[in-house]
mmCIF file of C-alpha atoms and ligand atoms in Angstrom:
data_model
loop_
_atom_site.group_PDB
_atom_site.id
_atom_site.type_symbol
_atom_site.label_atom_id
_atom_site.label_comp_id
_atom_site.label_asym_id
_atom_site.label_seq_id
_atom_site.Cartn_x
_atom_site.Cartn_y
_atom_site.Cartn_z
ATOM 1 C CA MET A 5 8.010 3.250 23.351
ATOM 2 C CA ILE A 6 6.589 6.592 22.231
ATOM 3 C CA LEU A 7 8.489 8.513 19.595
ATOM 4 C CA ILE A 8 7.803 12.230 19.297
ATOM 5 C CA ILE A 9 9.199 13.845 16.162
ATOM 6 C CA ASP A 10 9.283 17.592 16.527
ATOM 7 C CA THR A 11 9.710 19.572 13.321
ATOM 8 C CA THR A 12 8.843 22.976 14.790
ATOM 9 C CA GLY A 13 11.851 23.720 17.017
ATOM 10 C CA ASN A 14 9.338 25.354 19.371
ATOM 11 C CA GLU A 15 10.810 24.505 22.787
ATOM 12 C CA ASP A 16 7.751 25.867 24.618
ATOM 13 C CA MET A 17 5.622 23.297 22.850
ATOM 14 C CA ILE A 18 8.089 20.489 23.541
ATOM 15 C CA ASN A 19 8.189 21.525 27.204
ATOM 16 C CA GLU A 20 4.406 21.397 27.369
ATOM 17 C CA ILE A 21 4.427 17.873 25.970
ATOM 18 C CA GLU A 22 7.223 16.781 28.297
ATOM 19 C CA SER A 23 5.605 18.222 31.391
ATOM 20 C CA GLY A 24 2.436 16.341 30.480
ATOM 21 C CA LEU A 25 4.468 13.148 30.281
ATOM 22 C CA ASN A 26 6.096 14.018 33.614
ATOM 23 C CA GLY A 27 8.457 11.418 34.935
ATOM 24 C CA ARG A 28 7.672 8.806 32.319
ATOM 25 C CA ASN A 29 10.647 7.090 30.764
ATOM 26 C CA ASP A 30 8.964 5.407 27.817
ATOM 27 C CA TYR A 31 9.293 8.242 25.334
ATOM 28 C CA GLU A 32 11.913 9.891 23.175
ATOM 29 C CA ILE A 33 11.845 13.250 21.441
ATOM 30 C CA ILE A 34 13.634 13.803 18.145
ATOM 31 C CA ARG A 35 14.393 17.409 17.280
ATOM 32 C CA ALA A 36 14.213 17.318 13.488
ATOM 33 C CA LYS A 37 14.002 21.029 12.693
ATOM 34 C CA ASP A 38 17.723 21.462 12.137
ATOM 35 C CA MET A 39 18.454 17.951 10.897
ATOM 36 C CA LYS A 40 19.481 17.420 7.317
ATOM 37 C CA ILE A 41 16.390 15.813 5.758
ATOM 38 C CA GLY A 42 15.731 15.734 2.036
ATOM 39 C CA HIS A 43 12.641 14.594 0.168
ATOM 40 C CA CYS A 44 11.676 11.201 -1.260
ATOM 41 C CA ILE A 45 12.892 11.065 -4.852
ATOM 42 C CA GLY A 46 10.589 8.180 -5.786
ATOM 43 C CA CYS A 47 13.431 5.893 -6.874
ATOM 44 C CA ASN A 48 11.691 2.803 -5.398
ATOM 45 C CA TYR A 49 15.096 1.404 -4.381
ATOM 46 C CA CYS A 50 13.796 0.845 -0.829
ATOM 47 C CA TRP A 51 11.336 -1.670 -2.262
ATOM 48 C CA LEU A 52 13.070 -3.145 -5.284
ATOM 49 C CA LYS A 53 16.842 -2.685 -5.094
ATOM 50 C CA ASP A 54 17.984 -2.390 -1.491
ATOM 51 C CA PRO A 55 14.906 -3.485 0.510
ATOM 52 C CA GLY A 56 14.244 -1.350 3.594
ATOM 53 C CA ILE A 57 17.050 1.154 2.925
ATOM 54 C CA CYS A 58 16.496 4.694 1.662
ATOM 55 C CA SER A 59 18.922 5.733 -1.056
ATOM 56 C CA VAL A 60 18.858 9.364 0.081
ATOM 57 C CA LYS A 61 21.696 9.526 2.582
ATOM 58 C CA ASP A 62 20.966 12.066 5.316
ATOM 59 C CA ASP A 63 19.673 12.325 8.886
ATOM 60 C CA HIS A 64 16.358 10.650 8.091
ATOM 61 C CA GLU A 65 17.912 7.243 8.708
ATOM 62 C CA THR A 66 18.190 8.027 12.436
ATOM 63 C CA ILE A 67 14.444 8.748 12.502
ATOM 64 C CA LEU A 68 13.585 5.627 10.536
ATOM 65 C CA LYS A 69 15.588 3.387 12.891
ATOM 66 C CA LYS A 70 13.824 4.903 15.900
ATOM 67 C CA MET A 71 10.406 4.553 14.272
ATOM 68 C CA ILE A 72 11.045 0.833 13.876
ATOM 69 C CA LEU A 73 11.707 0.468 17.611
ATOM 70 C CA SER A 74 8.646 2.469 18.690
ATOM 71 C CA ASP A 75 5.012 1.525 19.255
ATOM 72 C CA GLN A 76 3.605 4.987 18.800
ATOM 73 C CA ILE A 77 4.756 7.786 16.528
ATOM 74 C CA TRP A 78 3.723 11.400 17.123
ATOM 75 C CA LEU A 79 4.454 14.086 14.580
ATOM 76 C CA VAL A 80 4.652 17.683 15.812
ATOM 77 C CA SER A 81 4.353 20.174 12.973
ATOM 78 C CA GLY A 82 3.583 23.741 12.046
ATOM 79 C CA THR A 83 1.226 24.312 9.124
ATOM 80 C CA THR A 84 1.764 25.294 5.490
ATOM 81 C CA LEU A 85 -1.175 26.052 3.177
ATOM 82 C CA GLY A 86 -3.532 24.323 5.614
ATOM 83 C CA PHE A 87 -1.498 21.135 5.902
ATOM 84 C CA ILE A 88 1.644 20.078 7.803
ATOM 85 C CA THR A 89 4.942 21.697 6.785
ATOM 86 C CA PRO A 90 7.095 20.485 3.871
ATOM 87 C CA LEU A 91 9.732 19.193 6.322
ATOM 88 C CA ALA A 92 7.138 17.200 8.264
ATOM 89 C CA LYS A 93 5.632 15.843 5.039
ATOM 90 C CA ASN A 94 9.063 14.879 3.717
ATOM 91 C CA ILE A 95 9.661 12.879 6.898
ATOM 92 C CA ILE A 96 6.353 11.060 6.417
ATOM 93 C CA ASP A 97 6.849 10.569 2.657
ATOM 94 C CA ARG A 98 10.030 8.716 3.538
ATOM 95 C CA ILE A 99 8.349 6.079 5.728
ATOM 96 C CA ILE A 100 7.899 3.802 2.741
ATOM 97 C CA PRO A 101 10.966 1.644 3.578
ATOM 98 C CA LEU A 102 8.807 0.515 6.542
ATOM 99 C CA ALA A 103 6.533 -1.229 4.050
ATOM 100 C CA THR A 104 7.436 -3.736 1.352
ATOM 101 C CA MET A 105 6.527 -3.859 -2.322
ATOM 102 C CA ASN A 106 4.212 -6.832 -1.718
ATOM 103 C CA LEU A 107 0.484 -6.150 -1.763
ATOM 104 C CA LYS A 108 -2.423 -7.358 0.323
ATOM 105 C CA PHE A 109 -5.959 -6.356 1.226
ATOM 106 C CA LYS A 110 -6.607 -4.834 4.602
ATOM 107 C CA GLY A 111 -10.376 -4.755 4.957
ATOM 108 C CA LYS A 112 -11.762 -3.421 1.679
ATOM 109 C CA GLN A 113 -8.592 -1.648 0.556
ATOM 110 C CA MET A 114 -5.252 -2.550 -0.995
ATOM 111 C CA ARG A 115 -2.193 -2.004 1.219
ATOM 112 C CA HIS A 116 1.477 -2.885 1.205
ATOM 113 C CA GLU A 117 2.716 -5.559 3.588
ATOM 114 C CA LEU A 118 4.645 -4.115 6.504
ATOM 115 C CA ARG A 119 8.372 -4.803 6.799
ATOM 116 C CA TYR A 120 8.500 -4.812 10.601
ATOM 117 C CA LYS A 121 5.309 -4.274 12.584
ATOM 118 C CA SER A 122 2.514 -1.772 13.067
ATOM 119 C CA TYR A 123 2.790 1.610 14.776
ATOM 120 C CA GLN A 124 0.140 3.920 16.171
ATOM 121 C CA PHE A 125 0.193 7.456 14.862
ATOM 122 C CA GLY A 126 -0.815 10.856 16.186
ATOM 123 C CA LEU A 127 -0.437 14.460 15.047
ATOM 124 C CA ILE A 128 0.016 17.690 16.970
ATOM 125 C CA TYR A 129 -0.098 20.829 14.836
ATOM 126 C CA ASP A 130 0.430 24.502 15.446
ATOM 127 C CA GLY A 131 -1.158 26.821 12.904
ATOM 128 C CA GLU A 132 -4.156 27.215 10.646
ATOM 129 C CA ALA A 133 -5.676 24.038 9.207
ATOM 130 C CA ASP A 134 -9.034 22.283 9.078
ATOM 131 C CA LYS A 135 -9.072 19.929 12.043
ATOM 132 C CA ALA A 136 -11.416 17.436 10.422
ATOM 133 C CA PHE A 137 -9.065 17.176 7.440
ATOM 134 C CA MET A 138 -5.993 16.794 9.661
ATOM 135 C CA GLU A 139 -7.763 13.983 11.528
ATOM 136 C CA HIS A 140 -8.720 12.318 8.279
ATOM 137 C CA TRP A 141 -5.147 12.493 6.983
ATOM 138 C CA SER A 142 -3.694 11.200 10.282
ATOM 139 C CA ASP A 143 -6.019 8.263 10.109
ATOM 140 C CA ARG A 144 -4.948 7.503 6.554
ATOM 141 C CA VAL A 145 -1.283 7.645 7.609
ATOM 142 C CA ALA A 146 -2.037 5.315 10.520
ATOM 143 C CA ILE A 147 -3.639 2.836 8.119
ATOM 144 C CA ASN A 148 -0.311 2.725 6.276
ATOM 145 C CA PHE A 149 1.345 1.972 9.635
ATOM 146 C CA GLY A 150 -1.146 -0.878 10.163
ATOM 147 C CA SER A 151 -3.177 0.913 12.844
ATOM 148 C CA ARG A 152 -5.692 3.716 13.463
ATOM 149 C CA THR A 153 -4.954 7.293 14.407
ATOM 150 C CA LYS A 154 -4.581 8.548 17.971
ATOM 151 C CA GLY A 155 -5.998 11.789 16.604
ATOM 152 C CA ALA A 156 -4.934 15.201 15.322
ATOM 153 C CA PHE A 157 -4.597 17.857 18.004
ATOM 154 C CA LYS A 158 -4.160 21.594 17.851
ATOM 155 C CA ARG A 159 -1.493 23.213 19.951
ATOM 156 C CA GLU A 160 -4.111 24.263 22.514
ATOM 157 C CA GLU A 161 -5.077 20.598 22.860
ATOM 158 C CA ILE A 162 -1.641 19.274 23.827
ATOM 159 C CA LYS A 163 -2.942 18.055 27.201
ATOM 160 C CA GLU A 164 -5.528 15.979 25.435
ATOM 161 C CA ALA A 165 -2.914 14.632 23.012
ATOM 162 C CA VAL A 166 -0.601 13.655 25.849
ATOM 163 C CA SER A 167 -3.442 11.822 27.578
ATOM 164 C CA CYS A 168 -3.691 9.693 24.420
ATOM 165 C CA MET A 169 -0.001 8.739 24.620
ATOM 166 C CA CYS A 170 -0.659 5.514 26.415
ATOM 167 C CA MET B 8 -6.169 28.778 -24.681
ATOM 168 C CA HIS B 9 -2.738 28.528 -23.084
ATOM 169 C CA VAL B 10 -2.301 26.085 -20.201
ATOM 170 C CA LEU B 11 0.429 26.067 -17.604
ATOM 171 C CA ILE B 12 1.053 22.460 -16.591
ATOM 172 C CA ILE B 13 3.048 21.677 -13.473
ATOM 173 C CA ASN B 14 4.308 18.170 -12.821
ATOM 174 C CA GLY B 15 4.311 17.941 -9.021
ATOM 175 C CA SER B 16 6.193 14.642 -8.831
ATOM 176 C CA PRO B 17 9.521 14.520 -6.972
ATOM 177 C CA ARG B 18 10.608 11.742 -9.352
ATOM 178 C CA VAL B 19 12.858 12.879 -12.237
ATOM 179 C CA GLN B 20 10.887 13.622 -15.403
ATOM 180 C CA LYS B 21 12.327 10.678 -17.328
ATOM 181 C CA TYR B 22 10.921 8.120 -14.872
ATOM 182 C CA SER B 23 7.868 10.070 -13.731
ATOM 183 C CA ASN B 24 4.507 8.385 -14.316
ATOM 184 C CA THR B 25 2.858 11.787 -14.044
ATOM 185 C CA ASP B 26 4.957 12.958 -16.976
ATOM 186 C CA LYS B 27 3.576 10.174 -19.208
ATOM 187 C CA ILE B 28 0.054 11.003 -18.100
ATOM 188 C CA ILE B 29 0.645 14.684 -18.923
ATOM 189 C CA SER B 30 1.761 13.716 -22.446
ATOM 190 C CA ALA B 31 -1.520 11.868 -23.019
ATOM 191 C CA LEU B 32 -3.542 14.787 -21.635
ATOM 192 C CA LYS B 33 -1.735 17.218 -23.937
ATOM 193 C CA GLU B 34 -2.444 14.977 -26.896
ATOM 194 C CA GLY B 35 -6.157 15.125 -26.035
ATOM 195 C CA MET B 36 -6.128 18.894 -25.579
ATOM 196 C CA GLU B 37 -4.517 19.355 -28.997
ATOM 197 C CA GLN B 38 -7.023 16.977 -30.599
ATOM 198 C CA TYR B 39 -9.877 19.023 -29.151
ATOM 199 C CA ASP B 40 -8.362 22.314 -30.276
ATOM 200 C CA PRO B 41 -5.127 22.428 -32.304
ATOM 201 C CA GLY B 42 -4.778 26.054 -31.204
ATOM 202 C CA ILE B 43 -4.189 25.120 -27.567
ATOM 203 C CA THR B 44 -0.678 25.748 -26.329
ATOM 204 C CA THR B 45 0.963 24.491 -23.135
ATOM 205 C CA GLU B 46 4.067 25.002 -21.085
ATOM 206 C CA LEU B 47 5.379 22.413 -18.645
ATOM 207 C CA TYR B 48 7.551 22.566 -15.541
ATOM 208 C CA SER B 49 8.701 19.655 -13.403
ATOM 209 C CA ILE B 50 9.035 20.262 -9.664
ATOM 210 C CA SER B 51 11.586 17.429 -9.384
ATOM 211 C CA ASP B 52 14.087 19.821 -10.989
ATOM 212 C CA ARG B 53 14.687 22.710 -8.617
ATOM 213 C CA LYS B 54 16.344 24.656 -11.430
ATOM 214 C CA GLN B 55 12.859 25.058 -12.954
ATOM 215 C CA TRP B 56 11.276 26.545 -9.818
ATOM 216 C CA ASP B 57 11.952 30.203 -10.645
ATOM 217 C CA ASP B 58 10.501 29.858 -14.143
ATOM 218 C CA ALA B 59 7.529 27.857 -12.825
ATOM 219 C CA ARG B 60 6.825 30.537 -10.231
ATOM 220 C CA GLU B 61 6.989 33.249 -12.854
ATOM 221 C CA ALA B 62 4.642 31.211 -15.083
ATOM 222 C CA PHE B 63 2.213 30.820 -12.167
ATOM 223 C CA VAL B 64 2.019 34.608 -11.878
ATOM 224 C CA ARG B 65 1.572 35.060 -15.655
ATOM 225 C CA ASN B 66 -1.012 32.344 -16.426
ATOM 226 C CA ASP B 67 -4.710 32.065 -15.610
ATOM 227 C CA GLU B 68 -5.220 28.460 -16.751
ATOM 228 C CA ILE B 69 -3.218 26.167 -14.464
ATOM 229 C CA LEU B 70 -3.172 22.374 -14.281
ATOM 230 C CA ILE B 71 -1.157 20.670 -11.560
ATOM 231 C CA ALA B 72 -0.621 16.935 -12.068
ATOM 232 C CA LEU B 73 0.768 15.009 -9.134
ATOM 233 C CA PRO B 74 1.273 11.567 -7.639
ATOM 234 C CA LEU B 75 -0.378 10.736 -4.321
ATOM 235 C CA PHE B 76 2.403 10.602 -1.705
ATOM 236 C CA VAL B 77 1.350 9.085 1.602
ATOM 237 C CA GLU B 78 -2.301 10.081 1.272
ATOM 238 C CA CYS B 79 -1.746 13.690 0.188
ATOM 239 C CA ILE B 80 0.554 15.915 -1.837
ATOM 240 C CA PRO B 81 4.316 15.260 -1.922
ATOM 241 C CA GLY B 82 6.404 17.275 0.573
ATOM 242 C CA LEU B 83 8.488 18.692 -2.252
ATOM 243 C CA LEU B 84 5.438 20.034 -4.122
ATOM 244 C CA LEU B 85 4.140 21.543 -0.876
ATOM 245 C CA GLU B 86 7.463 23.334 -0.495
ATOM 246 C CA PHE B 87 7.238 24.711 -4.034
ATOM 247 C CA LEU B 88 3.629 25.848 -3.566
ATOM 248 C CA SER B 89 4.529 27.592 -0.327
ATOM 249 C CA THR B 90 6.859 29.899 -2.287
ATOM 250 C CA LEU B 91 4.090 31.154 -4.620
ATOM 251 C CA PRO B 92 2.687 34.653 -4.249
ATOM 252 C CA PRO B 93 -1.152 34.537 -3.930
ATOM 253 C CA LYS B 94 -3.147 35.580 -7.018
ATOM 254 C CA ASP B 95 -6.168 37.829 -7.329
ATOM 255 C CA GLY B 96 -8.958 35.308 -7.869
ATOM 256 C CA HIS B 97 -9.125 35.156 -11.682
ATOM 257 C CA THR B 98 -6.960 32.068 -12.212
ATOM 258 C CA ARG B 99 -8.500 28.654 -12.773
ATOM 259 C CA MET B 100 -6.647 25.787 -11.107
ATOM 260 C CA SER B 101 -7.350 22.093 -11.683
ATOM 261 C CA PHE B 102 -5.548 18.942 -10.670
ATOM 262 C CA VAL B 103 -4.746 15.448 -11.846
ATOM 263 C CA LEU B 104 -4.186 13.227 -8.831
ATOM 264 C CA GLN B 105 -2.860 9.788 -9.684
ATOM 265 C CA SER B 106 -1.702 6.954 -7.459
ATOM 266 C CA GLY B 107 -0.348 3.453 -7.090
ATOM 267 C CA PHE B 108 -3.280 1.758 -5.361
ATOM 268 C CA ALA B 109 -6.136 1.183 -7.739
ATOM 269 C CA GLU B 110 -9.347 2.120 -5.904
ATOM 270 C CA ALA B 111 -10.755 5.658 -6.057
ATOM 271 C CA SER B 112 -11.284 5.643 -2.267
ATOM 272 C CA GLN B 113 -7.491 5.707 -1.828
ATOM 273 C CA LEU B 114 -7.328 9.176 -3.381
ATOM 274 C CA ARG B 115 -10.192 10.889 -1.571
ATOM 275 C CA CYS B 116 -8.124 12.270 1.299
ATOM 276 C CA GLY B 117 -5.715 13.893 -1.165
ATOM 277 C CA GLU B 118 -8.636 15.228 -3.194
ATOM 278 C CA LYS B 119 -10.153 16.769 -0.068
ATOM 279 C CA TYR B 120 -6.940 18.729 0.432
ATOM 280 C CA LEU B 121 -6.653 19.807 -3.207
ATOM 281 C CA LYS B 122 -10.179 21.282 -3.055
ATOM 282 C CA THR B 123 -8.984 23.768 -0.450
ATOM 283 C CA LEU B 124 -5.661 24.612 -2.081
ATOM 284 C CA PRO B 125 -6.627 27.012 -4.937
ATOM 285 C CA GLY B 126 -8.473 29.244 -2.460
ATOM 286 C CA ARG B 127 -5.307 29.534 -0.396
ATOM 287 C CA LEU B 128 -3.371 30.581 -3.519
ATOM 288 C CA GLY B 129 -5.950 33.115 -4.691
ATOM 289 C CA CYS B 130 -7.191 30.820 -7.488
ATOM 290 C CA ILE B 131 -10.540 29.224 -8.398
ATOM 291 C CA TYR B 132 -10.909 25.453 -7.960
ATOM 292 C CA LYS B 133 -11.889 23.708 -11.210
ATOM 293 C CA GLY B 134 -11.893 20.070 -10.139
ATOM 294 C CA THR B 135 -9.569 17.118 -9.722
ATOM 295 C CA LEU B 136 -9.212 14.201 -12.100
ATOM 296 C CA ILE B 137 -8.580 11.112 -10.007
ATOM 297 C CA LYS B 138 -7.176 7.783 -11.036
ATOM 298 C CA GLY B 139 -5.240 4.972 -9.389
ATOM 299 C CA ASP B 140 -3.365 1.929 -10.637
ATOM 300 C CA ASN B 141 -0.488 3.837 -12.210
ATOM 301 C CA PHE B 142 2.447 2.359 -10.285
ATOM 302 C CA SER B 143 3.696 0.183 -13.111
ATOM 303 C CA ILE B 144 3.963 2.871 -15.824
ATOM 304 C CA ARG B 145 7.652 3.401 -15.107
ATOM 305 C CA LEU B 146 8.382 -0.326 -15.162
ATOM 306 C CA VAL B 147 6.908 -1.230 -18.544
ATOM 307 C CA PRO B 148 8.197 -0.716 -22.119
ATOM 308 C CA ASP B 149 7.223 2.423 -24.067
ATOM 309 C CA ASP B 150 4.374 0.864 -26.084
ATOM 310 C CA MET B 151 2.782 -0.409 -22.847
ATOM 311 C CA LYS B 152 3.221 3.043 -21.292
ATOM 312 C CA LYS B 153 1.145 4.434 -24.182
ATOM 313 C CA LYS B 154 -1.530 1.809 -23.633
ATOM 314 C CA ILE B 155 -1.842 2.469 -19.906
ATOM 315 C CA THR B 156 -2.037 6.235 -20.383
ATOM 316 C CA ALA B 157 -4.354 6.137 -23.454
ATOM 317 C CA PRO B 158 -7.556 6.837 -21.427
ATOM 318 C CA TYR B 159 -6.066 10.185 -20.383
ATOM 319 C CA VAL B 160 -6.203 11.407 -24.013
ATOM 320 C CA GLN B 161 -9.998 11.608 -23.715
ATOM 321 C CA MET B 162 -9.589 13.435 -20.397
ATOM 322 C CA GLY B 163 -7.359 15.966 -22.164
ATOM 323 C CA LYS B 164 -10.308 16.732 -24.449
ATOM 324 C CA VAL B 165 -12.615 16.990 -21.451
ATOM 325 C CA TYR B 166 -10.196 19.426 -19.810
ATOM 326 C CA ALA B 167 -10.038 21.597 -22.923
ATOM 327 C CA GLU B 168 -13.823 21.625 -23.283
ATOM 328 C CA HIS B 169 -14.621 22.439 -19.652
ATOM 329 C CA LYS B 170 -11.487 24.445 -18.801
ATOM 330 C CA GLY B 171 -11.025 22.085 -15.900
ATOM 331 C CA PHE B 172 -12.308 18.788 -14.539
ATOM 332 C CA ASP B 173 -15.443 20.053 -12.874
ATOM 333 C CA CYS B 174 -17.787 17.769 -14.845
ATOM 334 C CA GLU B 175 -19.461 14.376 -14.729
ATOM 335 C CA GLU B 176 -17.171 12.750 -17.296
ATOM 336 C CA ALA B 177 -14.089 13.562 -15.232
ATOM 337 C CA ARG B 178 -15.760 12.344 -12.026
ATOM 338 C CA LYS B 179 -16.598 8.997 -13.612
ATOM 339 C CA PHE B 180 -12.968 8.509 -14.660
ATOM 340 C CA ALA B 181 -12.044 7.677 -11.041
ATOM 341 C CA GLY B 182 -13.549 4.186 -11.378
ATOM 342 C CA PRO B 183 -14.919 2.128 -8.461
ATOM 343 C CA GLU B 184 -14.473 3.424 -4.903
ATOM 344 C CA TYR B 185 -13.746 -0.132 -3.750
ATOM 345 C CA PHE B 186 -13.397 -3.460 -5.516
ATOM 346 C CA ASN B 187 -16.308 -5.768 -4.823
ATOM 347 C CA ALA B 188 -15.794 -8.904 -2.750
ATOM 348 C CA PRO B 189 -15.333 -11.398 -5.632
ATOM 349 C CA MET B 190 -12.812 -9.061 -7.284
ATOM 350 C CA ARG B 191 -10.928 -8.684 -3.998
ATOM 351 C CA LEU B 192 -10.728 -12.444 -3.732
ATOM 352 C CA ILE B 193 -9.230 -12.700 -7.207
ATOM 353 C CA LEU B 194 -6.780 -9.868 -6.592
ATOM 354 C CA ARG B 195 -5.780 -11.317 -3.243
ATOM 355 C CA SER B 196 -4.740 -14.559 -4.864
ATOM 356 C CA ILE B 197 -2.899 -12.718 -7.648
ATOM 357 C CA PHE B 198 -0.998 -10.648 -5.051
ATOM 358 C CA ALA B 199 -0.004 -13.788 -3.159
ATOM 359 C CA THR B 200 1.292 -15.601 -6.228
ATOM 360 C CA PHE B 201 1.933 -13.890 -9.560
ATOM 361 C CA GLY B 202 2.347 -10.448 -7.939
ATOM 362 C CA ARG B 203 5.098 -11.631 -5.628
ATOM 363 C CA ILE B 204 6.921 -13.393 -8.435
ATOM 364 C CA MET B 205 6.758 -10.341 -10.715
ATOM 365 C CA PHE B 206 8.009 -7.961 -8.017
ATOM 366 C CA ARG B 207 10.807 -10.385 -7.171
ATOM 367 C CA LYS B 208 11.742 -10.584 -10.850
ATOM 368 C CA THR B 209 11.806 -6.799 -11.221
ATOM 369 C CA ALA B 210 13.952 -6.539 -8.089
ATOM 370 C CA ARG B 211 16.433 -9.062 -9.425
ATOM 371 C CA SER B 212 16.705 -7.139 -12.686
ATOM 372 C CA TRP B 213 17.502 -4.059 -10.576
ATOM 373 C CA GLY B 214 20.392 -5.951 -8.958
ATOM 374 C CA CYS B 215 18.607 -6.875 -5.718
ATOM 375 C CA ASP B 216 19.948 -10.017 -4.033
ATOM 376 C CA LYS B 217 17.755 -9.906 -0.903
ATOM 377 C CA PRO B 218 14.179 -11.002 -0.229
ATOM 378 C CA LEU B 219 11.760 -8.072 -0.617
ATOM 379 C CA ASN B 220 10.746 -8.319 3.051
ATOM 380 C CA TYR B 221 14.379 -8.111 4.219
ATOM 381 C CA ARG B 222 14.916 -6.219 7.502
ATOM 382 C CA PRO B 223 18.117 -4.159 7.376
ATOM 383 C CA TYR B 224 17.628 -2.612 10.855
ATOM 384 C CA PRO B 225 17.117 -4.287 14.237
ATOM 385 C CA ALA B 226 13.433 -4.611 15.100
ATOM 386 C CA SER B 227 14.088 -4.602 18.859
ATOM 387 C CA ARG B 228 16.607 -3.042 21.193
HETATM 388 C C1 LIG C 4 6.840 8.228 -1.123
HETATM 389 C C2 LIG C 4 5.695 7.664 -1.903
HETATM 390 C C3 LIG C 4 4.443 7.636 -1.340
HETATM 391 C C4 LIG C 4 3.352 7.129 -2.039
HETATM 392 N N1 LIG C 4 2.133 7.097 -1.420
HETATM 393 C C5 LIG C 4 1.065 6.546 -2.058
HETATM 394 C C6 LIG C 4 -0.203 6.471 -1.419
HETATM 395 O O1 LIG C 4 -0.385 6.906 -0.269
HETATM 396 N N2 LIG C 4 -1.220 5.864 -2.084
HETATM 397 C C7 LIG C 4 -1.059 5.372 -3.344
HETATM 398 O O2 LIG C 4 -2.024 4.839 -3.877
HETATM 399 N N3 LIG C 4 0.119 5.478 -4.005
HETATM 400 C C8 LIG C 4 1.188 6.047 -3.383
HETATM 401 N N4 LIG C 4 2.403 6.132 -4.034
HETATM 402 C C9 LIG C 4 2.536 5.659 -5.430
HETATM 403 C C10 LIG C 4 2.588 6.803 -6.441
HETATM 404 O O3 LIG C 4 1.523 7.693 -6.279
HETATM 405 C C11 LIG C 4 2.532 6.236 -7.873
HETATM 406 O O4 LIG C 4 3.538 5.293 -8.070
HETATM 407 C C12 LIG C 4 2.620 7.329 -8.934
HETATM 408 O O5 LIG C 4 2.247 6.790 -10.188
HETATM 409 C C13 LIG C 4 4.022 7.922 -9.068
HETATM 410 O O6 LIG C 4 4.044 8.938 -10.054
HETATM 411 P P1 LIG C 4 5.408 9.661 -10.471
HETATM 412 O O7 LIG C 4 6.242 8.623 -11.155
HETATM 413 O O8 LIG C 4 5.049 10.767 -11.384
HETATM 414 O O9 LIG C 4 6.050 10.140 -9.210
HETATM 415 C C14 LIG C 4 3.516 6.632 -3.353
HETATM 416 C C15 LIG C 4 4.789 6.663 -3.930
HETATM 417 C C16 LIG C 4 5.869 7.166 -3.233
HETATM 418 C C17 LIG C 4 7.232 7.177 -3.884
#
């Protein structure tokens, strides 16, 4: 299952992605732009008080539940100060219930043990940013999901991104 | 010198590790030069945003201290920064980037981003002080907090001397990029035994009655 989280509300972009995926039934698109999504408050409850559950009660829970059921997560974002938008970053900051407090080494680096399983990760962005940095960051996010990145793609590269959704 | 310090953590000031690190840095700055003054704003409190923004406009010595949040800056800090009017290129901006994981390599992606940020805000980049292994500050008693943050006092002096962290002493502070193989072996066995027990104990003291790897949501349809 491929989960596409759109934070832009740009229906043209979503249409482009959907037409690339034409006829497939193994994907779902979440329109997050107008959802009520706050930021991580760093309470650590999702690790140490109520494992796996975010204490901030809003629409993010729907996203989290769908992430758990997916194999591949794609984030679609605009850009802010050369990075993804605050909304998109808040959604990613709040993935930490998908990991546990317990530590391990993955290769040469420390990581948290995953609560469920691993997920592949990809990024599609629309706006000014350094592509090499966006790719680097996507790869780091993917490492937290127990995988490697599918890549970071500019809006003009949507076709290429969709061809990686396999 | 007057320094504007911004705590970019979304965690309330009382529990914020960054806040304890800032205290140690300030102590060092004052030791270096008792004439140094500072003002501090915490992004976790939205009521401070207007004052922080106004201070950003007024000051030309700015230090932003922040926790690493999923490999880069926290979404909330990004939101605050996106509301700032760009400056005219005379303001020095430095960063303290601190994290949970201990190795310096964990912070490099965030550092890469911070290097580009002052330019986007019309400021001059004056370096990033990097350090991991700060997760437990909030969990330990006050005297231990002081012990863990003590090395930052020296870095406060370094900041005051160099008007930033663009120097060798600050770069060295990051520690090893990776732990070597024997160290990883030791840590691995600590994580699997003592680490688990300690985390479990903390959780119980927080009122947690479930295993830490509990799965509250269905993992398949
Ligand atoms: C949502 C979230 C994401 C985090 N991501 C990372 C990370 O990617 N790497 C890391 O080493 N530590 C990470 N941490 C740990 C924090 O950087 C660390 O605990 C820090 O000391 C918190 O400082 P504060 O109390 O001022 O917020 C994360 C913590 C939270 C709550």
